[in-house]
Amino acid sequence: MKPTAPAPCVLVVFGASGDLTRRKIIPALFDLFQRGQTPRGLAVLGVSRTEMSDDDFRQHLREWAERFATRFTEDGWARFARTIYYCAADATEPEAFEQISSDIDRASAEQDSGSNILFYLSVAPQLYERIIECINQSGLVTEGKRWCSINRDAAPWQRIIVEKPFGVDLRSAQSLNRALGRAFEEESIYRIDHYLGKELVQNLLVLRFANTIFEPLWNRRYIRDVQITAAEKVGVESRGAFYDHAGALRDMIQSHLMQVLALVAMEPPGRYADTHIRREKIKVTDCIRVVTPDEAPLRCAFGQYGSGPGGPGAYREGKGVAPDSTTETFAAIRLDIDNWRWSGVPFFLRTGKAMARKLTEVVLTFREPPIDLFTPICEGEPECVRRPPNRLIINIQPDEGISLRFEGKVPGAMRIDSIKLDFDYLARFGGEPIEAYGPLLLDAMRGDQTLFKHRDEVEGAWSAVMPFLDPGLRRGIAGNYPPGSWGPRESEDLLARSGCAWHNPSDEETR
Ligand code: BG6
């Protein structure tokens, strides 16, 4: 199915004076505007409680666009700013929607946006349900409760983008999904995950399904283990107060890394279409084993960074962090997928703050050859024995690319060494990096849910991580890894129990 054009609409951003709006949403939209990719007739209406005029709001955003957009020009900003409006209102109060509706009409009339509305929830997560309930009561959602009962091509639409964190556990995620379901059809709910907007994450689908050479090997017969790492060099920075209630498992694994896992592990879809792709992701998420409380301790490792040279200072001393906090800033878990393709292959997911370097990658390690032909004839050549297994690395960021390691003969007497085939994404395709939010916003405007999470995926991901939320698993983690390292020793032990080892590249290695 060819992508359709993004439709004109009023984008209503709740939480307009917040960090996400100024750092991500507006700069990303502005970049798209500068490239001529936003639809004609797009209007942006910011909603938050602070009293401001349209012009104050535009002025406030200007500085951030200048800092974070890649293509800032005065003239471009002046034209873009004219499409931005502001409404001072408390969206958790049903009465506020009279003003919000009238500002939607005002923005739409001036920009010729028609009647489509794209809501964006960029507020504190505890406000989500109340705002959704108010939207429901406001009568702004006219699309109908049964999507099949209306002509979707002709009728105006109302959609909603929901930011992470999507709940704090399975129960709260279910409750949020029910609240959304009371107001919107699943087809109109866009649960955003900016990892799905990353080029190399989307490239997983192309690598797997536009080629024939990988897919026959992509299973338990040839793959020994799969590692998915998202390491960050920075600490929690100014987000201590939020982070201390979340932790690495909720912040990164339940959301971003589970999405990457689903794309690595899913079956081939019948078509490149949102319904087909999401169905396969749901199926594989449903096959992730939910471990028992007894099994959990052997399948996870948690850590919290201490102080050390070059580091941000011990986590517990950070602003907004409880001095006796047991929140993890590092988490590693082993998951198993109980289906025919993956049975017996461990999937290791790891994330952490204040680590050795910024790196997000997927590493597939292949099984060793069934018999070892070469050790006997290379006797005395230490390089020949215990050859490292083949490995495919998909580097999602920052050095986007793919590498494949295999073994080759060194010229002369029989000696073997590892060789790397290396594909550098930017060197090959060039182009400037695009902030992941921009393309995702356009997808929502065109009604393409491929890169958004279905209700069942979110709940499936929560089910799989629930056993690891037990506070008992975080006892004694304070300061158990120094900043600039690859995490606590327990993380290495976790893999060693399965005969595996993390891929911890040196500073010079990109993949
Ligand atoms: C966010 C997390 O979702 O992703 C942050 O809340 C994290 O804690 C960020 O730093 C990482 O995103 P990226 O794109 O830099 O890998």
Coordinates of C-alpha atoms and ligand atoms in Angstrom, one line a residue:
M1 CA 0.0 0.0 0.0
K2 CA 1.5 3.3 -1.1
P3 CA 1.6 5.9 1.7
T4 CA -1.0 8.6 1.5
A5 CA -0.3 12.3 2.0
P6 CA -0.5 13.7 5.5
A7 CA -3.9 15.4 5.8
P8 CA -4.5 19.0 7.0
C9 CA -5.5 19.1 10.6
V10 CA -5.3 21.1 13.9
L11 CA -2.6 19.5 16.1
V12 CA -3.7 20.2 19.6
V13 CA -0.8 19.8 22.0
F14 CA -1.7 19.4 25.6
G15 CA 1.3 20.3 27.8
A16 CA 2.3 23.1 25.5
S17 CA 4.7 24.8 27.9
G18 CA 6.5 21.5 28.7
D19 CA 9.9 20.3 27.8
L20 CA 8.8 17.8 25.1
T21 CA 6.9 20.4 23.2
R22 CA 9.8 22.9 23.0
R23 CA 12.6 20.4 22.6
K24 CA 11.1 17.8 20.3
I25 CA 7.7 18.4 18.9
I26 CA 8.0 22.0 17.6
P27 CA 11.6 21.7 16.3
A28 CA 10.7 18.5 14.5
L29 CA 7.6 20.1 13.0
F30 CA 9.5 23.1 12.0
D31 CA 12.2 21.0 10.3
L32 CA 9.5 19.3 8.3
F33 CA 7.9 22.6 7.4
Q34 CA 11.3 23.9 6.2
R35 CA 11.5 20.8 3.9
G36 CA 8.0 21.4 2.7
Q37 CA 6.7 18.2 4.1
T38 CA 4.0 19.4 6.5
P39 CA 0.5 19.4 5.0
R40 CA -0.9 22.7 3.8
G41 CA -3.5 23.7 6.3
L42 CA -1.6 22.4 9.4
A43 CA -2.3 24.5 12.5
V44 CA -0.7 23.9 15.9
L45 CA -2.7 24.8 19.0
G46 CA -0.8 24.6 22.2
V47 CA -2.8 24.1 25.4
S48 CA -1.6 24.6 28.9
R49 CA -2.5 26.5 32.1
T50 CA 0.1 29.3 31.9
E51 CA -1.5 32.6 30.7
M52 CA 0.0 33.6 27.3
S53 CA -1.0 35.1 24.1
D54 CA -0.4 33.5 20.7
D55 CA 2.5 35.8 20.2
D56 CA 4.0 35.1 23.6
F57 CA 3.9 31.4 22.9
R58 CA 5.4 31.8 19.4
Q59 CA 8.2 33.9 21.0
H60 CA 8.8 31.3 23.7
L61 CA 9.1 28.5 21.1
R62 CA 11.4 30.5 18.8
E63 CA 14.5 30.1 21.0
W64 CA 14.0 26.4 21.2
A65 CA 13.5 26.0 17.5
E66 CA 16.7 27.9 16.9
R67 CA 18.5 25.5 19.3
F68 CA 17.1 22.2 18.3
A69 CA 15.9 22.5 14.7
T70 CA 18.5 21.6 12.0
R71 CA 17.2 24.1 9.5
F72 CA 16.5 27.3 11.3
T73 CA 16.0 30.5 9.3
E74 CA 14.4 33.7 10.4
D75 CA 12.1 33.9 7.4
G76 CA 11.1 30.2 7.7
W77 CA 10.3 30.7 11.4
A78 CA 8.2 33.8 10.7
R79 CA 6.1 31.8 8.3
F80 CA 5.8 28.7 10.5
A81 CA 5.1 30.8 13.6
R82 CA 1.9 32.1 12.0
T83 CA 0.5 28.6 12.0
I84 CA 0.9 28.3 15.8
Y85 CA -1.8 29.3 18.3
Y86 CA -2.2 29.1 22.0
C87 CA -5.0 28.4 24.5
A88 CA -4.6 29.0 28.2
A89 CA -6.8 26.3 29.8
D90 CA -6.7 23.5 32.3
A91 CA -7.5 20.5 30.1
T92 CA -8.3 18.4 33.2
E93 CA -11.5 20.4 33.7
P94 CA -14.4 19.7 31.4
E95 CA -15.5 23.3 31.3
A96 CA -12.1 24.3 29.7
F97 CA -13.2 22.5 26.5
E98 CA -15.5 25.3 25.5
Q99 CA -12.5 27.5 25.1
I100 CA -10.4 24.8 23.6
S101 CA -13.1 24.0 21.0
S102 CA -13.4 27.6 20.1
D103 CA -9.6 28.0 19.7
I104 CA -9.6 24.9 17.5
D105 CA -12.2 26.5 15.3
R106 CA -10.2 29.8 15.2
A107 CA -7.0 28.1 14.2
S108 CA -8.7 25.9 11.7
A109 CA -10.6 28.8 10.1
E110 CA -7.4 30.9 9.7
Q111 CA -5.3 28.0 8.4
D112 CA -8.0 26.4 6.4
S113 CA -7.4 23.1 8.3
G114 CA -10.8 21.5 7.8
S115 CA -12.3 19.5 10.7
N116 CA -9.5 16.9 11.4
I117 CA -8.1 17.1 14.9
L118 CA -4.9 15.4 16.1
F119 CA -4.6 15.5 19.9
Y120 CA -1.2 15.1 21.4
L121 CA -0.9 14.2 25.1
S122 CA 2.5 15.6 26.2
V123 CA 1.5 16.2 29.8
A124 CA 2.5 14.5 33.1
P125 CA 1.2 10.9 32.7
Q126 CA -1.0 11.1 35.9
L127 CA -3.1 13.6 33.9
Y128 CA -3.7 11.4 30.9
E129 CA -6.9 9.7 31.9
R130 CA -8.6 12.9 33.1
I131 CA -7.8 14.8 29.9
I132 CA -9.0 11.8 27.8
E133 CA -12.2 11.7 29.8
C134 CA -12.7 15.5 29.2
I135 CA -12.0 15.1 25.4
N136 CA -14.6 12.3 25.5
Q137 CA -17.2 14.5 27.2
S138 CA -16.5 17.5 25.0
G139 CA -18.1 16.1 22.0
L140 CA -15.0 16.8 19.9
V141 CA -14.7 13.2 18.9
T142 CA -17.3 12.7 16.3
E143 CA -15.8 9.8 14.4
G144 CA -18.1 7.3 16.0
K145 CA -17.4 4.4 18.3
R146 CA -17.5 1.7 15.7
W147 CA -14.9 2.6 13.0
C148 CA -16.5 0.2 10.5
S149 CA -19.8 2.0 10.8
I150 CA -18.7 5.2 9.1
N151 CA -17.1 6.1 5.8
R152 CA -13.6 6.8 7.0
D153 CA -12.5 8.3 3.6
A154 CA -15.1 11.0 3.7
A155 CA -15.6 11.8 7.4
P156 CA -13.3 14.1 9.3
W157 CA -11.1 12.3 11.8
Q158 CA -10.0 12.8 15.4
R159 CA -6.8 11.0 16.5
I160 CA -4.8 11.0 19.6
I161 CA -1.0 10.6 20.1
V162 CA -0.1 9.3 23.6
E163 CA 3.5 9.7 24.9
K164 CA 5.3 7.3 27.1
P165 CA 5.4 6.4 29.9
F166 CA 2.3 4.3 29.1
G167 CA 1.4 3.3 32.6
V168 CA 3.7 2.3 35.4
D169 CA 2.7 -1.4 35.4
L170 CA 0.3 -3.7 33.7
R171 CA -2.8 -2.6 35.7
S172 CA -2.2 1.1 35.1
A173 CA -1.5 0.5 31.4
Q174 CA -4.8 -1.5 31.1
S175 CA -6.7 1.3 32.8
L176 CA -5.2 3.9 30.5
N177 CA -6.1 1.7 27.5
R178 CA -9.7 1.4 28.7
A179 CA -9.9 5.2 29.1
L180 CA -8.6 5.7 25.6
G181 CA -11.0 3.0 24.3
R182 CA -14.0 4.8 25.8
A183 CA -13.2 7.9 23.8
F184 CA -11.4 6.7 20.6
E185 CA -11.3 3.7 18.3
E186 CA -8.0 1.7 18.4
E187 CA -7.5 2.8 14.8
S188 CA -7.3 6.4 16.1
I189 CA -5.0 5.9 19.0
Y190 CA -1.3 6.5 18.3
R191 CA 1.0 5.3 21.1
I192 CA 4.2 6.9 20.2
D193 CA 7.6 5.4 20.7
H194 CA 10.4 7.5 19.3
Y195 CA 12.6 4.5 18.8
L196 CA 10.3 3.4 16.0
G197 CA 11.1 6.6 14.2
K198 CA 14.9 5.8 14.2
E199 CA 16.2 4.9 10.7
L200 CA 18.1 1.8 11.8
V201 CA 15.1 0.4 13.8
Q202 CA 12.9 0.7 10.7
N203 CA 15.8 -0.8 8.7
L204 CA 15.4 -4.0 10.7
L205 CA 12.3 -4.7 8.7
V206 CA 14.1 -4.0 5.4
L207 CA 17.2 -6.1 6.4
R208 CA 15.0 -9.0 7.3
F209 CA 12.3 -8.9 4.6
A210 CA 13.9 -7.2 1.6
N211 CA 16.7 -9.8 1.6
T212 CA 16.7 -13.6 1.4
I213 CA 20.2 -14.2 2.8
F214 CA 19.4 -13.5 6.4
E215 CA 15.9 -14.9 6.9
P216 CA 16.9 -18.6 6.6
L217 CA 19.4 -18.1 9.4
W218 CA 17.1 -16.0 11.6
N219 CA 16.1 -18.7 14.0
R220 CA 17.0 -21.1 16.8
R221 CA 18.9 -23.4 14.5
Y222 CA 21.6 -20.8 13.7
I223 CA 21.4 -18.0 16.3
R224 CA 22.8 -18.6 19.8
D225 CA 21.7 -15.4 21.5
V226 CA 20.4 -12.0 20.8
Q227 CA 21.5 -8.9 22.7
I228 CA 19.8 -5.5 22.6
T229 CA 21.7 -2.7 24.3
A230 CA 20.8 0.9 24.8
A231 CA 23.6 2.5 26.7
E232 CA 23.9 6.2 27.5
K233 CA 26.9 8.1 28.7
V234 CA 24.9 10.8 30.5
G235 CA 23.4 10.3 33.9
V236 CA 19.8 11.2 34.7
E237 CA 20.6 14.9 34.3
S238 CA 17.8 17.2 35.4
R239 CA 15.2 14.4 35.4
G240 CA 16.0 12.9 38.8
A241 CA 12.5 13.5 40.2
F242 CA 10.8 11.7 37.3
Y243 CA 13.4 9.0 36.9
D244 CA 13.5 8.1 40.6
H245 CA 9.9 6.8 40.2
A246 CA 10.5 5.1 37.0
G247 CA 14.0 3.4 36.7
A248 CA 15.7 1.9 33.7
L249 CA 13.3 -1.0 33.3
R250 CA 10.2 1.1 32.9
D251 CA 11.9 4.0 31.2
M252 CA 13.7 2.1 28.5
I253 CA 13.2 -1.7 28.5
Q254 CA 9.4 -1.9 28.7
S255 CA 9.0 0.6 26.0
H256 CA 11.9 1.1 23.5
L257 CA 13.8 -2.1 23.8
M258 CA 10.7 -4.3 23.8
Q259 CA 9.8 -2.7 20.5
V260 CA 13.2 -3.4 19.0
L261 CA 12.8 -7.0 20.3
A262 CA 9.5 -7.4 18.5
L263 CA 10.9 -6.2 15.2
V264 CA 13.9 -8.6 15.5
A265 CA 11.8 -11.6 16.5
M266 CA 8.5 -11.2 14.6
E267 CA 7.4 -13.4 11.7
P268 CA 7.3 -11.9 8.2
P269 CA 4.2 -9.9 7.6
G270 CA 2.0 -10.7 4.6
R271 CA 2.1 -7.1 3.5
Y272 CA 3.9 -3.9 4.4
A273 CA 0.8 -2.4 6.1
D274 CA 0.2 -1.3 9.6
T275 CA -2.4 -4.0 10.4
H276 CA -0.1 -6.8 9.1
I277 CA 3.0 -5.6 10.9
R278 CA 1.3 -4.9 14.2
R279 CA -0.4 -8.3 14.2
E280 CA 3.0 -10.0 13.9
K281 CA 4.5 -7.9 16.6
I282 CA 1.5 -8.7 18.9
K283 CA 1.9 -12.4 18.2
V284 CA 5.6 -12.5 19.1
T285 CA 5.1 -10.3 22.2
D286 CA 2.5 -12.8 23.4
C287 CA 5.0 -15.6 23.1
I288 CA 7.5 -14.0 25.6
R289 CA 7.6 -16.2 28.6
V290 CA 6.4 -14.6 31.8
V291 CA 8.8 -15.9 34.4
T292 CA 7.9 -16.9 37.9
P293 CA 9.0 -14.9 41.0
D294 CA 11.5 -17.8 41.7
E295 CA 13.0 -17.6 38.2
A296 CA 13.3 -13.8 38.0
P297 CA 16.4 -13.3 40.2
L298 CA 18.4 -15.5 37.8
R299 CA 17.2 -13.6 34.8
C300 CA 18.0 -10.0 35.7
A301 CA 20.7 -7.7 37.0
F302 CA 20.2 -4.2 38.3
G303 CA 22.6 -1.4 39.1
Q304 CA 22.8 2.2 40.2
Y305 CA 25.8 4.3 39.3
G306 CA 28.0 5.6 42.1
S307 CA 30.5 8.4 41.9
G308 CA 33.7 8.2 39.9
P309 CA 36.1 10.2 37.7
G310 CA 34.4 11.9 34.8
G311 CA 30.9 10.8 36.0
P312 CA 27.9 12.9 36.8
G313 CA 28.2 12.2 40.5
A314 CA 26.5 9.4 42.4
Y315 CA 22.9 8.9 41.4
R316 CA 21.7 9.1 45.0
E317 CA 23.2 12.6 45.3
G318 CA 21.4 13.9 42.2
K319 CA 18.6 16.5 42.4
G320 CA 15.2 15.1 42.9
V321 CA 16.6 11.6 43.9
A322 CA 15.9 10.1 47.3
P323 CA 19.1 9.8 49.3
D324 CA 18.3 6.1 50.0
S325 CA 16.9 5.4 46.5
T326 CA 16.9 1.9 45.2
T327 CA 15.8 2.9 41.7
E328 CA 17.9 1.2 39.1
T329 CA 19.9 3.3 36.5
F330 CA 21.0 0.0 34.9
A331 CA 18.9 -3.0 34.0
A332 CA 19.6 -6.2 32.1
I333 CA 17.1 -9.0 31.7
R334 CA 16.9 -12.3 29.9
L335 CA 13.7 -13.0 28.0
D336 CA 12.7 -16.2 26.2
I337 CA 10.3 -16.4 23.3
D338 CA 8.4 -19.7 23.4
N339 CA 7.7 -20.3 19.8
W340 CA 9.0 -22.5 17.0
R341 CA 11.5 -19.9 15.7
W342 CA 13.1 -18.9 19.0
S343 CA 12.6 -21.6 21.6
G344 CA 15.9 -21.9 23.6
V345 CA 17.5 -18.7 22.3
P346 CA 18.0 -16.1 25.1
F347 CA 17.2 -12.5 24.3
F348 CA 19.3 -10.2 26.6
L349 CA 18.0 -6.6 26.9
R350 CA 20.3 -4.1 28.6
T351 CA 20.1 -0.4 29.3
G352 CA 21.9 2.0 31.6
K353 CA 22.8 5.6 32.3
A354 CA 26.4 6.8 33.0
M355 CA 27.8 4.0 31.0
A356 CA 31.0 3.6 28.9
R357 CA 29.5 5.3 25.8
K358 CA 26.4 6.1 24.0
L359 CA 25.4 3.0 22.0
T360 CA 22.2 1.4 20.9
E361 CA 22.7 -1.9 19.0
V362 CA 21.3 -5.3 18.3
V363 CA 23.8 -8.1 18.3
L364 CA 22.9 -11.5 16.9
T365 CA 25.5 -14.2 17.7
F366 CA 25.5 -17.3 15.6
R367 CA 26.1 -20.8 16.8
E368 CA 29.5 -22.4 16.3
P369 CA 30.1 -24.8 13.4
P370 CA 29.0 -28.3 14.4
I371 CA 32.5 -29.7 14.1
D372 CA 35.9 -27.9 14.5
L373 CA 38.0 -28.7 11.4
F374 CA 40.7 -26.3 12.0
T375 CA 42.0 -26.6 15.6
P376 CA 43.8 -29.9 14.8
I377 CA 45.7 -28.5 11.8
C378 CA 46.6 -25.1 13.4
E379 CA 48.2 -26.7 16.4
G380 CA 50.5 -24.1 18.1
E381 CA 48.7 -21.2 16.5
P382 CA 46.7 -19.7 19.4
E383 CA 44.6 -17.6 17.0
C384 CA 43.1 -20.7 15.5
V385 CA 41.6 -22.3 18.6
R386 CA 38.3 -21.2 20.0
R387 CA 37.4 -18.9 17.1
P388 CA 34.8 -16.3 18.0
P389 CA 31.3 -17.1 16.6
N390 CA 29.9 -15.2 13.6
R391 CA 28.1 -12.1 14.6
L392 CA 25.8 -9.6 13.0
I393 CA 25.6 -6.2 14.6
I394 CA 23.0 -3.6 13.8
N395 CA 24.1 -0.3 15.2
I396 CA 21.0 1.9 15.7
Q397 CA 23.0 4.9 17.0
P398 CA 25.2 6.8 17.0
D399 CA 27.3 5.2 14.2
E400 CA 24.3 3.8 12.2
G401 CA 25.3 0.8 10.2
I402 CA 25.5 -3.0 10.1
S403 CA 28.5 -5.3 10.4
L404 CA 29.0 -9.0 9.9
R405 CA 31.9 -10.8 11.4
F406 CA 33.2 -14.1 9.9
E407 CA 36.4 -16.1 9.8
G408 CA 38.9 -16.1 7.0
K409 CA 42.3 -17.6 6.2
V410 CA 45.4 -15.5 6.7
P411 CA 47.8 -15.7 3.7
G412 CA 50.6 -18.3 4.1
A413 CA 50.4 -21.3 6.5
M414 CA 47.0 -22.2 7.8
R415 CA 45.9 -19.5 10.2
I416 CA 42.5 -18.0 10.8
D417 CA 41.4 -14.5 11.7
S418 CA 38.2 -12.6 12.0
I419 CA 37.0 -10.3 9.2
K420 CA 34.4 -7.7 9.3
L421 CA 32.0 -6.6 6.5
D422 CA 31.0 -3.2 7.5
F423 CA 28.2 -1.0 6.1
D424 CA 28.2 2.6 7.2
Y425 CA 24.7 4.0 6.8
L426 CA 25.5 7.7 6.5
A427 CA 28.5 7.1 4.3
R428 CA 26.4 5.1 1.9
F429 CA 23.1 7.1 1.9
G430 CA 24.3 10.5 3.3
G431 CA 21.5 12.7 4.4
E432 CA 21.1 14.7 7.6
P433 CA 19.8 13.0 10.7
I434 CA 16.1 13.6 11.1
E435 CA 14.6 13.9 14.6
A436 CA 12.5 10.8 15.0
Y437 CA 9.4 12.7 16.1
G438 CA 8.9 14.5 12.7
P439 CA 8.2 11.4 10.5
L440 CA 6.0 9.9 13.3
L441 CA 3.9 13.0 13.4
L442 CA 3.4 12.9 9.7
D443 CA 2.5 9.2 9.9
A444 CA -0.2 10.1 12.4
M445 CA -1.5 12.8 10.0
R446 CA -1.7 10.3 7.2
G447 CA -3.3 7.6 9.3
D448 CA -0.5 5.1 9.2
Q449 CA -0.1 3.2 12.5
T450 CA 2.8 1.0 11.4
L451 CA 5.3 2.7 13.7
F452 CA 2.9 3.1 16.7
K453 CA 2.1 0.6 19.4
H454 CA -1.1 -1.4 19.5
R455 CA -2.9 -1.8 22.9
D456 CA -2.0 -5.5 22.9
E457 CA 1.7 -4.8 22.4
V458 CA 1.9 -2.5 25.3
E459 CA 0.1 -4.8 27.6
G460 CA 2.1 -7.8 26.4
A461 CA 5.4 -5.9 27.1
W462 CA 4.2 -5.0 30.6
S463 CA 3.3 -8.7 31.3
A464 CA 6.8 -9.7 30.3
V465 CA 8.6 -7.2 32.6
M466 CA 6.2 -7.4 35.6
P467 CA 8.2 -10.1 37.4
F468 CA 11.3 -7.9 37.2
L469 CA 9.5 -5.0 39.0
D470 CA 9.8 -6.7 42.4
P471 CA 11.7 -4.2 44.7
G472 CA 13.5 -7.2 46.3
L473 CA 15.5 -7.6 43.1
R474 CA 17.1 -4.1 43.6
R475 CA 18.4 -4.7 47.1
G476 CA 22.0 -3.4 47.7
I477 CA 22.5 -2.0 44.2
A478 CA 23.6 1.5 45.3
G479 CA 26.9 2.4 43.7
N480 CA 27.4 -1.1 42.3
Y481 CA 28.9 0.2 39.0
P482 CA 31.2 3.1 38.4
P483 CA 30.3 5.7 35.8
G484 CA 32.0 5.0 32.4
S485 CA 31.7 1.3 32.8
W486 CA 29.4 -1.4 31.2
G487 CA 27.4 -1.8 34.4
P488 CA 27.6 -4.0 37.4
R489 CA 29.4 -7.4 37.5
E490 CA 26.0 -9.1 38.0
S491 CA 25.2 -8.1 34.4
E492 CA 28.2 -10.2 33.1
D493 CA 27.1 -13.1 35.4
L494 CA 23.7 -13.0 33.9
L495 CA 25.1 -13.8 30.4
A496 CA 27.8 -16.2 31.7
R497 CA 25.0 -18.4 33.2
S498 CA 23.9 -19.0 29.6
G499 CA 27.5 -19.4 28.2
C500 CA 27.3 -15.9 26.6
A501 CA 29.1 -12.6 27.0
W502 CA 28.0 -9.0 26.2
H503 CA 29.4 -7.2 23.2
N504 CA 31.2 -4.3 24.9
P505 CA 32.9 -2.5 22.1
S506 CA 36.0 -0.4 22.8
D507 CA 36.0 3.3 22.2
E508 CA 37.5 3.0 18.7
E509 CA 35.1 0.3 17.5
T510 CA 31.9 1.5 15.9
R511 CA 30.3 -1.9 15.4
Ligands
BG6_1 C1 13.6 8.4 26.6 C2 14.0 8.1 28.0 O1 12.4 7.7 26.3 O2 14.7 7.9 25.8 C3 15.3 8.8 28.4 O3 13.0 8.6 28.9 C4 16.4 8.4 27.4 O4 15.7 8.5 29.7 C5 15.9 8.6 26.0 O5 17.5 9.2 27.7 C6 16.9 8.0 25.0 O6 16.6 8.3 23.8 P1 17.7 8.3 22.6 O7 16.9 8.6 21.4 O8 18.7 9.3 23.0 O9 18.3 6.9 22.6

